[in-house]
Amino acid sequence: KNQVEQSPQSLIILEGKNCTLQCNYTVSPFSNLRWYKQDTGRGPVSLTIMTFSENTKSNGRYTATLDADTKQSSLHITASQLSDSASYICVVTPSFNDKVIFGPGTSLSVIP
Amino acid sequence: EADIYQTPRYLVIGTGKKITLECSQTMGHDKMYWYQQDPGMELHLIHYSYGVNSTEKGDLSSESTVSRIRTEHFPLTLESARPSHTSQYLCASRPGLAGDLETQYFGPGTRLLVL
């Protein structure tokens, strides 16, 4: 069983609409949780990072939330743009080592 | 903007050839990583280094080898490429100082196709 799971696997939304991506993890204890955006054929780029004590973190139109009790995180994208089309990856760093654990990603397509 | 570079960006090569994927970063980061990622799949750590002359194998077994002779350079070598090595290879780095909030900075990746 993957220690970091994401849903949905893929998502198609209209330009201008909002969407929320989910991340569930079993890694415990954990040090921090990050959301990355990966454009096709490119390396991942960090969007947000939260420690276990933080509940929310924003970066422009991206807002990440974290519920350490339920071990869930979400990434909310507001007023989506065509350039938001990418894979969004949830990454958890355990407290006991720094070998980050990557989720499988959610593939988002924003269409006009 | 992260200053981490990978070359080549794309490589098509025949079975049995020896290849080296280059990764360089100009940020002075101590920690560097190599990940393998198949299309639509998650990243898997294959090698990492905590500094010069330090190399360790990652979670995913790989026939590749790495070296870390200089801080800024972390090349990955396949002695004899096979079709099963076809994948995208991503290099990443981050500072070596203690700190939970360090983010890994990724290079653009090398897409390898072995025929």
Coordinates of C-alpha atoms in Angstrom, one line a residue:
Chain A
K1 CA 0.0 0.0 0.0
N2 CA 1.4 3.4 -1.0
Q3 CA 2.2 5.6 1.9
V4 CA 1.0 8.7 0.0
E5 CA -2.2 8.4 -2.2
Q6 CA -3.8 11.1 -4.3
S7 CA -7.1 11.5 -5.8
P8 CA -8.5 11.9 -8.4
Q9 CA -5.9 10.3 -10.7
S10 CA -6.9 12.8 -13.4
L11 CA -9.2 15.7 -13.7
I12 CA -10.4 17.9 -16.5
I13 CA -11.9 21.3 -15.7
L14 CA -13.0 24.4 -17.7
E15 CA -10.8 27.5 -17.6
G16 CA -11.8 29.8 -14.8
K17 CA -13.2 27.1 -12.6
N18 CA -11.9 26.1 -9.2
C19 CA -10.8 22.6 -8.3
T20 CA -9.5 20.7 -5.3
L21 CA -7.0 17.9 -5.3
Q22 CA -6.7 15.4 -2.4
C23 CA -3.8 13.7 -0.7
N24 CA -4.0 11.0 1.9
Y25 CA -0.9 9.8 3.7
T26 CA 0.0 7.2 6.3
V27 CA 3.5 8.4 6.9
S28 CA 3.9 9.0 10.6
P29 CA 5.4 10.9 12.2
F30 CA 6.1 13.3 9.4
S31 CA 8.1 16.4 9.2
N32 CA 6.5 18.3 6.4
L33 CA 4.2 18.0 3.4
R34 CA 4.8 19.6 0.1
W35 CA 2.8 20.1 -3.1
Y36 CA 4.7 20.2 -6.4
K37 CA 3.6 21.1 -9.9
Q38 CA 5.2 19.1 -12.7
D39 CA 4.6 20.3 -16.3
T40 CA 4.9 17.6 -18.9
G41 CA 8.5 16.7 -19.6
R42 CA 9.8 19.0 -16.9
G43 CA 11.0 18.6 -13.3
P44 CA 8.7 19.3 -10.4
V45 CA 8.5 22.8 -8.9
S46 CA 7.5 23.4 -5.3
L47 CA 4.2 25.2 -4.7
T48 CA 3.7 25.0 -1.0
I49 CA 5.3 23.4 2.0
M50 CA 3.7 22.9 5.4
T51 CA 5.0 21.4 8.7
F52 CA 2.8 19.2 10.8
S53 CA 1.7 22.2 12.9
E54 CA 0.4 24.3 10.0
N55 CA -3.2 24.1 8.7
T56 CA -3.0 26.1 5.5
K57 CA -0.5 27.7 3.2
S58 CA -1.2 29.9 0.1
N59 CA 0.8 30.6 -3.0
G60 CA -1.1 32.9 -5.3
R61 CA -4.1 31.0 -6.6
Y62 CA -2.9 27.8 -4.9
T63 CA -4.0 27.1 -1.3
A64 CA -2.9 23.9 0.5
T65 CA -4.6 22.7 3.7
L66 CA -3.4 20.0 6.1
D67 CA -5.3 18.0 8.7
A68 CA -2.7 16.1 10.6
D69 CA -5.3 14.3 12.6
T70 CA -6.9 12.7 9.6
K71 CA -3.7 12.6 7.6
Q72 CA -5.2 14.5 4.7
S73 CA -4.1 17.4 2.6
S74 CA -5.8 19.2 -0.2
L75 CA -4.6 21.6 -2.9
H76 CA -7.2 24.1 -4.0
I77 CA -6.7 26.0 -7.3
T78 CA -8.8 29.1 -7.8
A79 CA -9.8 30.5 -11.1
S80 CA -7.9 27.9 -13.1
Q81 CA -5.8 28.9 -16.1
L82 CA -4.7 26.9 -19.1
S83 CA -1.2 27.0 -17.7
D84 CA -2.3 25.1 -14.6
S85 CA -2.5 22.0 -16.8
A86 CA 0.1 19.7 -15.2
S87 CA 0.6 16.9 -12.7
Y88 CA 0.3 17.9 -9.1
I89 CA 2.3 15.8 -6.7
C90 CA 2.0 15.5 -2.9
V91 CA 5.2 14.7 -1.1
V92 CA 5.7 13.8 2.5
T93 CA 9.0 13.8 4.4
P94 CA 9.1 11.4 7.4
S95 CA 10.5 12.7 10.7
F96 CA 12.9 9.8 11.0
N97 CA 14.7 10.3 7.8
D98 CA 14.7 12.7 4.9
K99 CA 13.8 10.3 2.1
V100 CA 10.8 12.0 0.8
I101 CA 7.8 9.9 -0.3
F102 CA 6.1 11.0 -3.5
G103 CA 2.5 10.4 -4.3
P104 CA 1.5 9.2 -7.7
G105 CA 0.2 12.7 -8.7
T106 CA -3.0 14.0 -10.1
S107 CA -3.0 15.0 -13.8
L108 CA -5.0 18.2 -14.2
S109 CA -6.1 19.4 -17.6
V110 CA -7.6 22.9 -17.9
I111 CA -9.5 23.3 -21.2
P112 CA -10.9 26.5 -22.7
Chain B
E1 CA 14.4 29.9 -10.2
A2 CA 16.5 26.9 -9.4
D3 CA 20.0 26.7 -11.0
I4 CA 20.1 23.0 -11.6
Y5 CA 20.8 21.6 -15.1
Q6 CA 20.6 18.3 -16.8
T7 CA 22.0 17.2 -20.1
P8 CA 21.0 15.8 -22.4
R9 CA 17.3 16.6 -22.3
Y10 CA 16.5 13.8 -24.7
L11 CA 18.6 10.7 -25.6
V12 CA 17.8 7.9 -27.9
I13 CA 20.4 5.1 -27.9
G14 CA 20.9 1.5 -28.8
T15 CA 21.0 -1.4 -26.5
G16 CA 24.4 -2.1 -24.9
K17 CA 25.7 1.4 -25.1
K18 CA 27.3 3.2 -22.2
I19 CA 25.7 6.5 -21.3
T20 CA 26.2 9.2 -18.7
L21 CA 23.5 11.6 -17.7
E22 CA 24.8 14.9 -16.4
C23 CA 23.5 16.9 -13.5
S24 CA 25.0 20.1 -12.3
Q25 CA 23.8 22.7 -9.8
T26 CA 25.3 26.1 -9.0
M27 CA 23.6 26.6 -5.6
G28 CA 26.3 25.0 -3.5
H29 CA 23.9 22.4 -2.3
D30 CA 25.3 19.4 -0.4
K31 CA 22.5 17.0 -1.0
M32 CA 21.7 15.7 -4.5
Y33 CA 19.3 13.0 -5.7
W34 CA 18.5 11.0 -8.8
Y35 CA 14.9 9.9 -9.4
Q36 CA 13.4 7.7 -12.1
Q37 CA 9.9 8.4 -13.3
D38 CA 7.9 6.4 -15.9
P39 CA 5.2 8.3 -17.7
G40 CA 2.2 9.0 -15.5
M41 CA 3.9 7.4 -12.5
E42 CA 5.4 8.6 -9.3
L43 CA 9.1 9.4 -8.8
H44 CA 11.3 6.7 -7.4
L45 CA 14.6 7.5 -5.7
I46 CA 17.5 5.6 -7.2
H47 CA 20.6 7.4 -5.9
Y48 CA 21.5 10.1 -3.5
S49 CA 24.5 11.9 -2.1
Y50 CA 25.0 14.0 1.0
G51 CA 28.2 15.5 -0.2
V52 CA 31.5 15.0 -2.0
N53 CA 32.5 11.3 -2.0
S54 CA 29.2 10.3 -0.6
T55 CA 26.8 8.1 -2.6
E56 CA 24.0 5.9 -1.6
K57 CA 21.5 3.7 -3.3
G58 CA 17.8 4.7 -3.2
D59 CA 14.7 2.8 -2.6
L60 CA 14.3 1.6 -6.2
S61 CA 17.0 -0.8 -7.4
S62 CA 18.9 0.5 -10.4
E63 CA 21.7 -0.8 -12.5
S64 CA 23.0 2.7 -12.8
T65 CA 25.9 4.1 -10.8
V66 CA 26.7 7.6 -9.7
S67 CA 29.7 9.6 -8.5
R68 CA 30.2 12.8 -6.5
I69 CA 33.7 14.1 -7.0
R70 CA 32.6 17.7 -6.9
T71 CA 29.8 19.4 -5.0
E72 CA 28.1 20.8 -8.0
H73 CA 28.3 17.7 -10.2
F74 CA 26.4 14.4 -9.8
P75 CA 26.5 12.3 -13.0
L76 CA 24.6 9.0 -13.5
T77 CA 26.1 6.3 -15.6
L78 CA 24.6 3.2 -17.3
E79 CA 27.4 0.8 -18.4
S80 CA 25.1 -1.1 -20.8
A81 CA 21.8 0.4 -21.6
R82 CA 18.8 -1.8 -22.1
P83 CA 15.2 -1.1 -23.2
S84 CA 14.1 -1.6 -19.6
H85 CA 16.1 1.6 -18.7
T86 CA 13.8 3.7 -20.9
S87 CA 12.4 6.3 -18.5
Q88 CA 12.7 9.9 -17.4
Y89 CA 15.5 10.6 -15.0
L90 CA 15.2 13.6 -12.7
C91 CA 18.0 15.2 -10.7
A92 CA 17.4 17.2 -7.6
S93 CA 19.4 19.1 -5.0
R94 CA 18.8 20.8 -1.7
P95 CA 21.0 22.5 1.0
G96 CA 22.6 20.2 3.5
L97 CA 21.9 22.3 6.5
A98 CA 19.5 21.0 9.1
G99 CA 16.0 22.2 8.6
D100 CA 12.7 20.6 7.9
L101 CA 11.5 23.1 5.4
E102 CA 14.1 22.5 2.8
T103 CA 12.7 22.0 -0.6
Q104 CA 14.3 19.9 -3.3
Y105 CA 15.0 21.8 -6.5
F106 CA 14.6 19.7 -9.6
G107 CA 16.3 19.8 -12.9
P108 CA 14.3 19.6 -16.2
G109 CA 14.9 15.9 -16.5
T110 CA 16.5 13.6 -19.2
R111 CA 14.1 11.5 -21.2
L112 CA 16.0 8.3 -22.2
L113 CA 14.8 5.9 -24.9
V114 CA 16.8 2.7 -25.3
L115 CA 16.0 0.8 -28.5

